[in-house]
Short mmCIF file of C-alpha atoms in Angstrom, two decimals:
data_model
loop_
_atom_site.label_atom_id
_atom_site.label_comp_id
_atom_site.label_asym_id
_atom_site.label_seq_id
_atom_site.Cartn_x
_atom_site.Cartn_y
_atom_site.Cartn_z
CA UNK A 1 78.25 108.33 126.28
CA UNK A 2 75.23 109.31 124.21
CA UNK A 3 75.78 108.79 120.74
CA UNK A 4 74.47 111.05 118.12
CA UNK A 5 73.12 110.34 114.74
CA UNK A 6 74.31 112.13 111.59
CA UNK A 7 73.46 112.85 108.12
CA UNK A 8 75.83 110.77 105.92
CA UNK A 9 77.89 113.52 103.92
CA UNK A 10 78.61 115.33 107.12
CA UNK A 11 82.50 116.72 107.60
CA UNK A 12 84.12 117.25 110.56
CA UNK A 13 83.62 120.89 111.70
CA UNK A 14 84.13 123.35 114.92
CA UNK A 15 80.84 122.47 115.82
CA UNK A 16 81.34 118.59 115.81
CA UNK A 17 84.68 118.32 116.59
CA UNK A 18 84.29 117.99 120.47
CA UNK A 19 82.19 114.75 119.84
CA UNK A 20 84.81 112.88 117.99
CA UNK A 21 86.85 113.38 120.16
CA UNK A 22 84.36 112.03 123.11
CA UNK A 23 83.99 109.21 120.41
CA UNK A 24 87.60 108.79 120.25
CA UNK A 25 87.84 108.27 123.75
CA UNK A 26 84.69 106.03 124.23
CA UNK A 27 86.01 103.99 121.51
CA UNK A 28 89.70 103.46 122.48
CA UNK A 29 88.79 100.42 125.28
CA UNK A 30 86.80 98.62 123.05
CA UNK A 31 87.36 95.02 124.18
CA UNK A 32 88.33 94.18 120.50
CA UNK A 33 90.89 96.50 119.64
CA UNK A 34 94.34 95.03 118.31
CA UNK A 35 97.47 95.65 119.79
CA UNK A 36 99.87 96.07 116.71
CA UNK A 37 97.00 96.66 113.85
CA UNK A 38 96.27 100.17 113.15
CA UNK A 39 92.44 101.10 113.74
CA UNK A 40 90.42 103.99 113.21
CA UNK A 41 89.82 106.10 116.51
CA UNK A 42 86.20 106.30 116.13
CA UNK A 43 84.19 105.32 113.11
CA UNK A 44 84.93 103.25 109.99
CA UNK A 45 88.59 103.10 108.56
CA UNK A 46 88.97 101.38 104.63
CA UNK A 47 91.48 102.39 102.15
CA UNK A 48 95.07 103.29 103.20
CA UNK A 49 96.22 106.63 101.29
CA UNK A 50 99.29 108.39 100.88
CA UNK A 51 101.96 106.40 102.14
CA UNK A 52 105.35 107.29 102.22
CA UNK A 53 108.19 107.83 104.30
CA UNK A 54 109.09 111.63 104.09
CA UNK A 55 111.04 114.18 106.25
CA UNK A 56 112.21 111.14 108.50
CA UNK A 57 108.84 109.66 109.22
CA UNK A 58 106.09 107.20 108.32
CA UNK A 59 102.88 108.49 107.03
CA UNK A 60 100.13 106.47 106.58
CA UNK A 61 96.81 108.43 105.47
CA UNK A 62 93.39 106.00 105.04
CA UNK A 63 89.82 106.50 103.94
CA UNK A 64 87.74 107.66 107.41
CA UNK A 65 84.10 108.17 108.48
CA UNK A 66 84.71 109.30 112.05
CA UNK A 67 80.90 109.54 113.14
CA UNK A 68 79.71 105.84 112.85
CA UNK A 69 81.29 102.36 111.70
CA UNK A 70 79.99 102.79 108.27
CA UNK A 71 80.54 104.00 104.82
CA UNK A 72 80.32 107.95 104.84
CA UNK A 73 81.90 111.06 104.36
CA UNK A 74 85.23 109.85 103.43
CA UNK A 75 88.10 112.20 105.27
CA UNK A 76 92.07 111.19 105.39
CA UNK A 77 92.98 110.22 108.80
CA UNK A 78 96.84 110.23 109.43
CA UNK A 79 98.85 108.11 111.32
CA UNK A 80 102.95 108.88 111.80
CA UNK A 81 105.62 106.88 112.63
CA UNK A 82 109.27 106.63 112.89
CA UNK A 83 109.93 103.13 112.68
CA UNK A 84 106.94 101.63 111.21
CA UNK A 85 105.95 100.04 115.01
CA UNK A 86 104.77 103.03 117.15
CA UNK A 87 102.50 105.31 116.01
CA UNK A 88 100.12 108.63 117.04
CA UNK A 89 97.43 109.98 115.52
CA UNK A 90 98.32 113.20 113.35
CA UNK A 91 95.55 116.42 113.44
CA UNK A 92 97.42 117.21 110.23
CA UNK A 93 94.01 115.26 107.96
CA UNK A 94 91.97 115.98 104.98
CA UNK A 95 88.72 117.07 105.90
CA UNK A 96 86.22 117.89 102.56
CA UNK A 97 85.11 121.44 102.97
CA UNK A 98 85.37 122.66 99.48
CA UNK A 99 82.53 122.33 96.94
CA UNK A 100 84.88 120.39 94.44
CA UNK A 101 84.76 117.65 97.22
CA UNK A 102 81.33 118.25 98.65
CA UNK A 103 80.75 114.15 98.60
CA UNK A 104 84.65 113.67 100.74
CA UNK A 105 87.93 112.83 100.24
CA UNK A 106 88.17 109.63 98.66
CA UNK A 107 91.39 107.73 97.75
CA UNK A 108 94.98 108.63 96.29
CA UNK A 109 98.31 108.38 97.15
CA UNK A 110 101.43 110.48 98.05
CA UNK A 111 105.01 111.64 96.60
CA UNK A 112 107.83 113.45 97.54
CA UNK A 113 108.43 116.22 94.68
CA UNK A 114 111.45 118.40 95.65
CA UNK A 115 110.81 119.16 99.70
CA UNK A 116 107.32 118.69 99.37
CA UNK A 117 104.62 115.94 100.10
CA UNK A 118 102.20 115.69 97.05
CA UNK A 119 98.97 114.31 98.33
CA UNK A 120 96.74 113.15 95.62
CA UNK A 121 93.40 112.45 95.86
CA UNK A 122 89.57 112.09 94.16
CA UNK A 123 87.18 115.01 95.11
CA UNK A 124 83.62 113.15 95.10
CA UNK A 125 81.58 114.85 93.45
CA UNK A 126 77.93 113.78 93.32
CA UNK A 127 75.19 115.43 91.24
CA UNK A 128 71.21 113.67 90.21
CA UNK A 129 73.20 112.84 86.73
CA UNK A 130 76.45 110.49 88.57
CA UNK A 131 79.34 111.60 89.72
CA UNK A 132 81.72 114.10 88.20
CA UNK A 133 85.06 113.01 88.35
CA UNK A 134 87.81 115.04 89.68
CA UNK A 135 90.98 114.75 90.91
CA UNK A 136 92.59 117.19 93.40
CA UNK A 137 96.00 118.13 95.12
CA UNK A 138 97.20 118.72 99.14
CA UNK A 139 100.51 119.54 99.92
CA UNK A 140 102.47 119.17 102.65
CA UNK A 141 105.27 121.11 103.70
CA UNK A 142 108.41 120.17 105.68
CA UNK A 143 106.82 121.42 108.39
CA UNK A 144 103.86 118.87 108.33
CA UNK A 145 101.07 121.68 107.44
CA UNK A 146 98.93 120.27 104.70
CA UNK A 147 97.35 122.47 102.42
CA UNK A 148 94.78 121.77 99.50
CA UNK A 149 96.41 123.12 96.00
CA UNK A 150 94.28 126.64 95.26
CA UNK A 151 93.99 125.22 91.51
CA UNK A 152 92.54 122.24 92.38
CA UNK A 153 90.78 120.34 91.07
CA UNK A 154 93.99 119.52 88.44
CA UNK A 155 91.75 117.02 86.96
CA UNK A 156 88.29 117.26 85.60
CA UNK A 157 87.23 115.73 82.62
CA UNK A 158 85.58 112.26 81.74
CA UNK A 159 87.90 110.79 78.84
CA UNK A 160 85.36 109.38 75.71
CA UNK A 161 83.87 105.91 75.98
CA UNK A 162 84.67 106.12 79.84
CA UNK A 163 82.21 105.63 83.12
CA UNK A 164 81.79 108.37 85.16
CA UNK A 165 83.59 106.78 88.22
CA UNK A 166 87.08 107.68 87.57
CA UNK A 167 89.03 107.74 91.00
CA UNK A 168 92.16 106.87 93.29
CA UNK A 169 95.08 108.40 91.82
CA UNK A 170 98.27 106.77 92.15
CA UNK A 171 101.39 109.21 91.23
CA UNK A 172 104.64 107.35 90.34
CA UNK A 173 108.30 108.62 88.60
CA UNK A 174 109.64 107.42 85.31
CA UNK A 175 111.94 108.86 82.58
CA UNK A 176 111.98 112.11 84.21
CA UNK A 177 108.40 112.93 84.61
CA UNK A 178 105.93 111.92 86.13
CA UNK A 179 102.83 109.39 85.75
CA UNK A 180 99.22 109.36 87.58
CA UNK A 181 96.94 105.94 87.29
CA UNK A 182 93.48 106.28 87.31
CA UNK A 183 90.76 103.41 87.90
CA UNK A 184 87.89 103.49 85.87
CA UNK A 185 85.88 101.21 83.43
CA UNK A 186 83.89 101.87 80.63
CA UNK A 187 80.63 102.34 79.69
CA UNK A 188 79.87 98.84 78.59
CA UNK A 189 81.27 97.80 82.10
CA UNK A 190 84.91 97.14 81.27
CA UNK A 191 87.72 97.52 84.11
CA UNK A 192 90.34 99.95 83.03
CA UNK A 193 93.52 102.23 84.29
CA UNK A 194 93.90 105.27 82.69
CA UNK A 195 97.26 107.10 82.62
CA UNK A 196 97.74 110.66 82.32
CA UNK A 197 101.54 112.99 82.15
CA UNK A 198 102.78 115.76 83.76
CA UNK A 199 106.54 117.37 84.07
CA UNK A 200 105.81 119.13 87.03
CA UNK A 201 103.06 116.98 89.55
CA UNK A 202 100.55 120.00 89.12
CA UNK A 203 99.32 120.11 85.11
CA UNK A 204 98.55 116.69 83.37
CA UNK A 205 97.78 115.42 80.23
CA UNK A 206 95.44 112.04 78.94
CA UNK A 207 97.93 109.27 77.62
CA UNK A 208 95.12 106.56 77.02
CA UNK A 209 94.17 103.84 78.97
CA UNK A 210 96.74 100.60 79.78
CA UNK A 211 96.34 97.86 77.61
CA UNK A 212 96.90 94.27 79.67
CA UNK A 213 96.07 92.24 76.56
CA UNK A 214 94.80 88.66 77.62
CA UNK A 215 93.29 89.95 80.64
CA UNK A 216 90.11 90.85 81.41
CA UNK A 217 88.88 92.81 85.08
CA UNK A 218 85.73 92.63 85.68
CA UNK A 219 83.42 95.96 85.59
CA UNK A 220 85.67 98.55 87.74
CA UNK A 221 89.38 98.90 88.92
CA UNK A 222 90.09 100.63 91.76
CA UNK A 223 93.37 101.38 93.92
CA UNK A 224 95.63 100.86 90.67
CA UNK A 225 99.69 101.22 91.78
CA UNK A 226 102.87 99.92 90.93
CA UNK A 227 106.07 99.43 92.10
CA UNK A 228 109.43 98.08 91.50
CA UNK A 229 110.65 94.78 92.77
CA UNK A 230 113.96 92.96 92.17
CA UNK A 231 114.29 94.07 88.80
CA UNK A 232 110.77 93.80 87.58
CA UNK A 233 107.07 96.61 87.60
CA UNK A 234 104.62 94.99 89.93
CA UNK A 235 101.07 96.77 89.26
CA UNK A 236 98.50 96.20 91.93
CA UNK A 237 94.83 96.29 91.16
CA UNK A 238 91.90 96.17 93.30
CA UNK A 239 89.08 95.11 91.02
CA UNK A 240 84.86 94.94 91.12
CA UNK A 241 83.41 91.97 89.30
CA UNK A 242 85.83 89.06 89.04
CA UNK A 243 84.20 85.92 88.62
CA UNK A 244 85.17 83.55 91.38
CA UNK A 245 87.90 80.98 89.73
CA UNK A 246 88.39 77.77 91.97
CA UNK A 247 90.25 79.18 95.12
CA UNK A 248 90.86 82.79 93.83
CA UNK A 249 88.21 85.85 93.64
CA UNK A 250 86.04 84.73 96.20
CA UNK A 251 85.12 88.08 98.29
CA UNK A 252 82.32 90.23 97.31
CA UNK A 253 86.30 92.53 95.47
CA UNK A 254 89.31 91.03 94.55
CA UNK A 255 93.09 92.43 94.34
CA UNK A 256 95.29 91.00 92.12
CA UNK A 257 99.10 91.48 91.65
CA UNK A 258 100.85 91.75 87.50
CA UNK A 259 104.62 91.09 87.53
CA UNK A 260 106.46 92.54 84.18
CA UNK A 261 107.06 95.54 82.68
CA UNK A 262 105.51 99.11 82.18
CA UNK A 263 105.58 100.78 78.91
CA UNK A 264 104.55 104.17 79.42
CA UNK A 265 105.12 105.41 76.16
CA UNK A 266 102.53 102.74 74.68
CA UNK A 267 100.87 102.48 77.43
CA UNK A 268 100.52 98.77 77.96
CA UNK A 269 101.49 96.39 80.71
CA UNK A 270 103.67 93.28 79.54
CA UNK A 271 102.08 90.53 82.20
CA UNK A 272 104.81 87.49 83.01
CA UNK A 273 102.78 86.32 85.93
CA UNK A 274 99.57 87.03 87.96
CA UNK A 275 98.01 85.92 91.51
CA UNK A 276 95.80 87.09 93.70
CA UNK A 277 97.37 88.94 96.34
CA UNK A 278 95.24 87.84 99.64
CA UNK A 279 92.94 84.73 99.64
CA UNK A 280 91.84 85.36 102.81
CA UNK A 281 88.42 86.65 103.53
CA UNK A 282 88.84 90.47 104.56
CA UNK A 283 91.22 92.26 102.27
CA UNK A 284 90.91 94.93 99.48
CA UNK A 285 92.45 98.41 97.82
CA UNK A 286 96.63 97.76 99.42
CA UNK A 287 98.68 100.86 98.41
CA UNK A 288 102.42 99.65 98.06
CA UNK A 289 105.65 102.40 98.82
CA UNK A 290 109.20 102.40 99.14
CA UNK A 291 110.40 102.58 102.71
CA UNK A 292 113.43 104.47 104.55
CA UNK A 293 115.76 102.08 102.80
CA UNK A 294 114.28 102.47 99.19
CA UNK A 295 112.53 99.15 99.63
CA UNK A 296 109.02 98.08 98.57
CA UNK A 297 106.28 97.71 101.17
CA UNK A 298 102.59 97.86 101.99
CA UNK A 299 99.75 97.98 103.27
CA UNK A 300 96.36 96.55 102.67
CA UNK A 301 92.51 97.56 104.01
CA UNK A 302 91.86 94.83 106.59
CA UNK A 303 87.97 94.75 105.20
CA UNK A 304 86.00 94.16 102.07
CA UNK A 305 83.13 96.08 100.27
CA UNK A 306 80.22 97.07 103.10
CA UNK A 307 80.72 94.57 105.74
CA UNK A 308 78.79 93.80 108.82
CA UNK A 309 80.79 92.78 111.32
CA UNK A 310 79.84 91.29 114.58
CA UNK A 311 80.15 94.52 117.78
CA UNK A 312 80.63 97.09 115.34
CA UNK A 313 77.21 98.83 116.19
CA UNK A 314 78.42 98.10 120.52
CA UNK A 315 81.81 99.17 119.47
CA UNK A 316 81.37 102.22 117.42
CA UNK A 317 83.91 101.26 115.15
CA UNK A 318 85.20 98.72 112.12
CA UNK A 319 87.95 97.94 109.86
CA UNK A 320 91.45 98.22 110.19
CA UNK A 321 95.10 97.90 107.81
CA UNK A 322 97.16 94.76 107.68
CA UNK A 323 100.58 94.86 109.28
CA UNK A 324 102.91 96.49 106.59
CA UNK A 325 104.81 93.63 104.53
CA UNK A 326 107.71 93.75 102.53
CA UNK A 327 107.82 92.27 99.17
CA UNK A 328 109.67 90.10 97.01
CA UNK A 329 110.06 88.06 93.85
CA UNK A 330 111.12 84.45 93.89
CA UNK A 331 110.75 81.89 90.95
CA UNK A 332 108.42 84.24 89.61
CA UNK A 333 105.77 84.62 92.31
CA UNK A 334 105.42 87.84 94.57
CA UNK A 335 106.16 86.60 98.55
CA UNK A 336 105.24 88.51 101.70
CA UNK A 337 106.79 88.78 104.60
CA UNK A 338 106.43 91.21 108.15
CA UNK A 339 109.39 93.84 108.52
CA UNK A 340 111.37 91.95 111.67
CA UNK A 341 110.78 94.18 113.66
CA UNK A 342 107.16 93.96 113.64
CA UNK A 343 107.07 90.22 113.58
CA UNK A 344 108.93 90.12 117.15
CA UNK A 345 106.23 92.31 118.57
CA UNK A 346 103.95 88.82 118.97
CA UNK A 347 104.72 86.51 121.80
CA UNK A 348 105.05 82.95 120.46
CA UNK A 349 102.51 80.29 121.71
CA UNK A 350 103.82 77.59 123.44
CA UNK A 351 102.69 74.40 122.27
CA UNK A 352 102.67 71.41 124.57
CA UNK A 353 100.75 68.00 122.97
CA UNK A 354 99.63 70.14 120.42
CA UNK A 355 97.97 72.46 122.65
CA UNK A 356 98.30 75.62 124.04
CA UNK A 357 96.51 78.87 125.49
CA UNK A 358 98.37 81.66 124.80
CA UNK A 359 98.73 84.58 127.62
CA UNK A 360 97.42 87.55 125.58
CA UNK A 361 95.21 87.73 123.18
CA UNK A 362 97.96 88.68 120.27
CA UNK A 363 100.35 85.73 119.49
CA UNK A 364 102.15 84.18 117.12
CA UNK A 365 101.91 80.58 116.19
CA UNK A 366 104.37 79.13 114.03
CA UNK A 367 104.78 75.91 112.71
CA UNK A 368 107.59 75.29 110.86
CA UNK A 369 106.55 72.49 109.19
CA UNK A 370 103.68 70.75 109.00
CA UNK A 371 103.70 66.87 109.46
CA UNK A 372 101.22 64.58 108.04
CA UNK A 373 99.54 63.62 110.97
CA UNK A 374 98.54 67.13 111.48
CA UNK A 375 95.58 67.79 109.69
CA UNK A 376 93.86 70.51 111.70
CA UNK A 377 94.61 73.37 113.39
CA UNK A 378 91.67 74.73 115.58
CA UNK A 379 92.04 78.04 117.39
CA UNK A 380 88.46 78.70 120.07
CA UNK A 381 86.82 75.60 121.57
CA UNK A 382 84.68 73.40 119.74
CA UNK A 383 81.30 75.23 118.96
CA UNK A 384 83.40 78.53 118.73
CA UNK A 385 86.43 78.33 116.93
CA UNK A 386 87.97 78.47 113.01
CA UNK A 387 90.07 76.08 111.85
CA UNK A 388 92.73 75.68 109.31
CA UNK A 389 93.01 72.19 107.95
CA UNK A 390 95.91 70.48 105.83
CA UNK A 391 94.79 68.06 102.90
CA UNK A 392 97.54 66.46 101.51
CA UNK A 393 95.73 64.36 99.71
CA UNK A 394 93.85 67.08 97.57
CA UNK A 395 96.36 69.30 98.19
CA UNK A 396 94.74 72.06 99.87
CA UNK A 397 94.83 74.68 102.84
CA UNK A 398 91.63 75.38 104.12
CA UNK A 399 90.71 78.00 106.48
CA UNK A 400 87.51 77.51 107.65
CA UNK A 401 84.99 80.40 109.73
CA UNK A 402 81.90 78.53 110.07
CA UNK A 403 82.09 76.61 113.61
CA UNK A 404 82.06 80.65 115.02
CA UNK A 405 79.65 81.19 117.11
CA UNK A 406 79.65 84.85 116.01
CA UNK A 407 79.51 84.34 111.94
CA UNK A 408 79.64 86.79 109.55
CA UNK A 409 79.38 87.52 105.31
CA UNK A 410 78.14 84.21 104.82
CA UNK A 411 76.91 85.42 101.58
CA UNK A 412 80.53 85.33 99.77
CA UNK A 413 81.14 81.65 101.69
CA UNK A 414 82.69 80.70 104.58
CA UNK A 415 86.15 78.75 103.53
CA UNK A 416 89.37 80.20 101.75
CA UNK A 417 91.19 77.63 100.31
CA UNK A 418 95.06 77.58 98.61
CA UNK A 419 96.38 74.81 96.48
CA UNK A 420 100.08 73.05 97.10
CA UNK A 421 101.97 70.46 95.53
CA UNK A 422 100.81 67.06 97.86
CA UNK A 423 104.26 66.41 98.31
CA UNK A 424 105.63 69.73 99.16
CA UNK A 425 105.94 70.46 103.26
CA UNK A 426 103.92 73.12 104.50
CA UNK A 427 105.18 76.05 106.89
CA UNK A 428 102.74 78.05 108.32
CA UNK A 429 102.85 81.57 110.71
CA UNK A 430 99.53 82.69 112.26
CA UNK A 431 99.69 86.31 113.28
CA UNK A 432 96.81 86.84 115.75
CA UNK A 433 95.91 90.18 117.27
CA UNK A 434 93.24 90.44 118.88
CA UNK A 435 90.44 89.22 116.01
CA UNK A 436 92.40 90.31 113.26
CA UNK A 437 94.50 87.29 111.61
CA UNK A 438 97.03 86.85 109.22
CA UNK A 439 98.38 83.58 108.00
CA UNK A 440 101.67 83.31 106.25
CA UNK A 441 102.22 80.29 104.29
CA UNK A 442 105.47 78.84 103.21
CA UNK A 443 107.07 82.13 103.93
CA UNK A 444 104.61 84.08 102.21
CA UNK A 445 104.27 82.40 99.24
CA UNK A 446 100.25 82.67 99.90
CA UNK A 447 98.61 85.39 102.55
CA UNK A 448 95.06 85.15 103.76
CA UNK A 449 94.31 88.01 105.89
CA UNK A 450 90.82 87.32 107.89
CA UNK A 451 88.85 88.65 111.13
CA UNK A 452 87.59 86.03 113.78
CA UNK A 453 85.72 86.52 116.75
CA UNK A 454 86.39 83.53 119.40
CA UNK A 455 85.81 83.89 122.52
CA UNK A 456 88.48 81.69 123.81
CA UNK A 457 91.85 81.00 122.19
CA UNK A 458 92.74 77.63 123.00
CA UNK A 459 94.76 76.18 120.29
CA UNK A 460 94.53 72.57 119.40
CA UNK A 461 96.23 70.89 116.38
CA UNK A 462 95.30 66.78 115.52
#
């Protein structure tokens, strides 16, 4: 098809319309496209919004550009499902076509309050001064009509001391009213979350920002939210300008996961233990729910910052979500894990010798424990391939992207690395779909989520 070039605040329109679709449809048999990951249909996908599970369904929202795999104007795509394993495309989106939000739709999140969806969300807002931050409201209805709030925006002030780039609500229950996060930082370029009150989801009020005393995140937090987990407040937050600390904070943005407790009456965050959440290379801003059953889940953006990725010009589009994963707390440290039923959707490689070519190009390899004569796990042939290699001696898991032929963001390094205790066995499951990987280790006690672009997937272990 010809492909068109567009101004980068551009909405979808009438006019326009007829192209993304044509877009749609050029890019749904891109050769790279993942089987069980969910992709934009055109353009670039980052931030997951508004999850929830409401009026029987799934309903995952996320930060789209439809015209071009790149950053843009930021709409809310929609994807439904009943069972968290097949899902359609929803027309039911965000598109920005009031002033407040003449710069998109960026992030927020979602909550049922009586028989309605509450869709929160930042209006961007740019002037020559910086932005002007402001929050706004969409509703949907029980019969899956979304409509922006004719008050909005509900938020619009800049709180003293504090940068202009205040975004990414997150809307959460407690005590009997309810509770918005903010990320922000200040002035002088410290990370902060800012909480604000409301009894009734539409008027709110400035409670101060969260104090995480012993803590320091970097210049900017974005994508704060929180949930609870066996007992305990687990606070994600997706931060800008961590210094890199041995294996953790290595991407260009970091996420990081708080286990304790929330006091929102002083607002402050009692931390009993901290991790990064991913230490793989292409994973930022997750947005964690409760699913059908009342338990927590998530997903994460299957990218990081403004990547160039390898096709995404032939393509025409970039970026994905992780699998959803359920959460847990175990001697103190937050595991991960795939919902069953979407863990049974991979075929398992065969291995025979060590070796094995799987059938399809979305597999499962699982090695339930590693022995010490297996040091390295290659997946491509040599001269195209990653590998993931076991140290005992030092005591690390290494996953390592630069024997691609097709490498990519070598500025922020090409190895992850996670530490283990030398004498502890290691159990591994590699969830491969088509580019996009995830590796599971020890049942989740460490994630690295990380895109690879062999050209053959011959697996060899020595």
């Amino acid at each position: 098809m010809e492909l068109k070039q567009f101004e980068k605040y551009t909405p979808v329109t009438t006019e326009n319309a007829e192209y993304v679709r044509a877009l749609a449809e050029y890019c749904k048999y891109s050769a790279r496209r993942p089987r069980f990951h969910l992709t934009p249909p055109c353009g670039l996908m980052n931030d997951p919004n508004g999850l929830n599970y409401y009026n029987g369904a799934y309903h995952v929202f996320y930060q789209w550009f439809p015209f071009e795999p790149s950053h843009g104007m930021k709409h809310w795509g929609h994807f439904v499902s009943r069972d968290l394993i097949n899902w359609e495309s929803s027309a039911e989106i965000l598109i920005p076509t009031e002033e407040y939000e003449k710069n998109g739709c960026y992030s927020g999140n979602g909550i049922q309050i009586g028989n309605e969806l509450f869709l929160y969300y930042t209006a961007n807002y740019n002037t020559p001064e910086g932005k002007v931050p402001k929050q706004a409201l969409a509703i949907m209805s029980s019969d899956g009509k979304i409509n922006k709030y004719e008050k909005n925006p509900i938020i619009d002030e800049i709180p003293e001391g504090l940068d202009r780039a205040i975004r990414d609500p997150y809307v959460f229950k407690r005590n009997g009213s309810f509770y918005m996060f903010l990320g922000g930082g200040t002035t002088a370029g410290q990370g902060r979350i800012l909480l604000y009150k409301s009894s009734d989801g539409y008027d709110w009020s400035f409670q101060g920002c969260v104090n995480i005393s012993g803590l320091e995140f970097g210049y900017m937090i974005e994508c704060p939210g929180i949930v609870s987990v066996d007992g305990k407040d687990v606070l994600f937050l997706s931060v800008m300008g961590l210094k890199p600390e041995g294996d953790r904070y290595n991407n260009e943005f970091s996420t990081i996961y708080l286990i304790g407790h929330l006091d929102v009456d002083n607002p402050e965050f009692h931390v009993e233990a901290y991790d990064e959440l991913d230490k793989g290379f292409d994973f930022y801003a997750p947005q964690a729910f409760y699913d059908e059953d009342g338990l927590p889940i998530f997903f994460g953006w299957f990218g990081c910052g403004c990547q160039t990725l390898p096709y995404m010009k032939e393509d025409m589009w970039v970026h994905g979500l992780t699998m959803p994963r359920r959460i847990s707390i175990v001697n103190g440290k937050l595991i991960q894990s795939l919902p069953e039923k979407a863990a049974a959707q991979y075929d398992t490689a065969k291995l025979t010798d060590g070796q094995a070519i799987p059938l399809k190009n979305s597999f499962r390899l699982h090695i339930p424990e590693c022995e010490d004569k297996i040091t390295v796990i290659q997946i491509g042939e040599d001269g195209d391939c990653f590998k993931i290699t076991v140290d005992r001696e030092r005591g690390k898991l290494t996953v390592d992207r630069s024997c691609l032929k097709e490498r990519f963001c070598r500025e922020y390094g090409e190895k992850r690395s996670i530490s283990f205790e030398s004498e502890k066995k290691i159990c591994l499951d590699l969830y491969y779909d088509n580019t996009f990987a995830e590796l599971f280790i020890n049942e989740g006690e460490d994630v690295m989520s990380f895109r690879a672009f062999p050209e053959s997937l011959a697996i060899k272990m020595r």
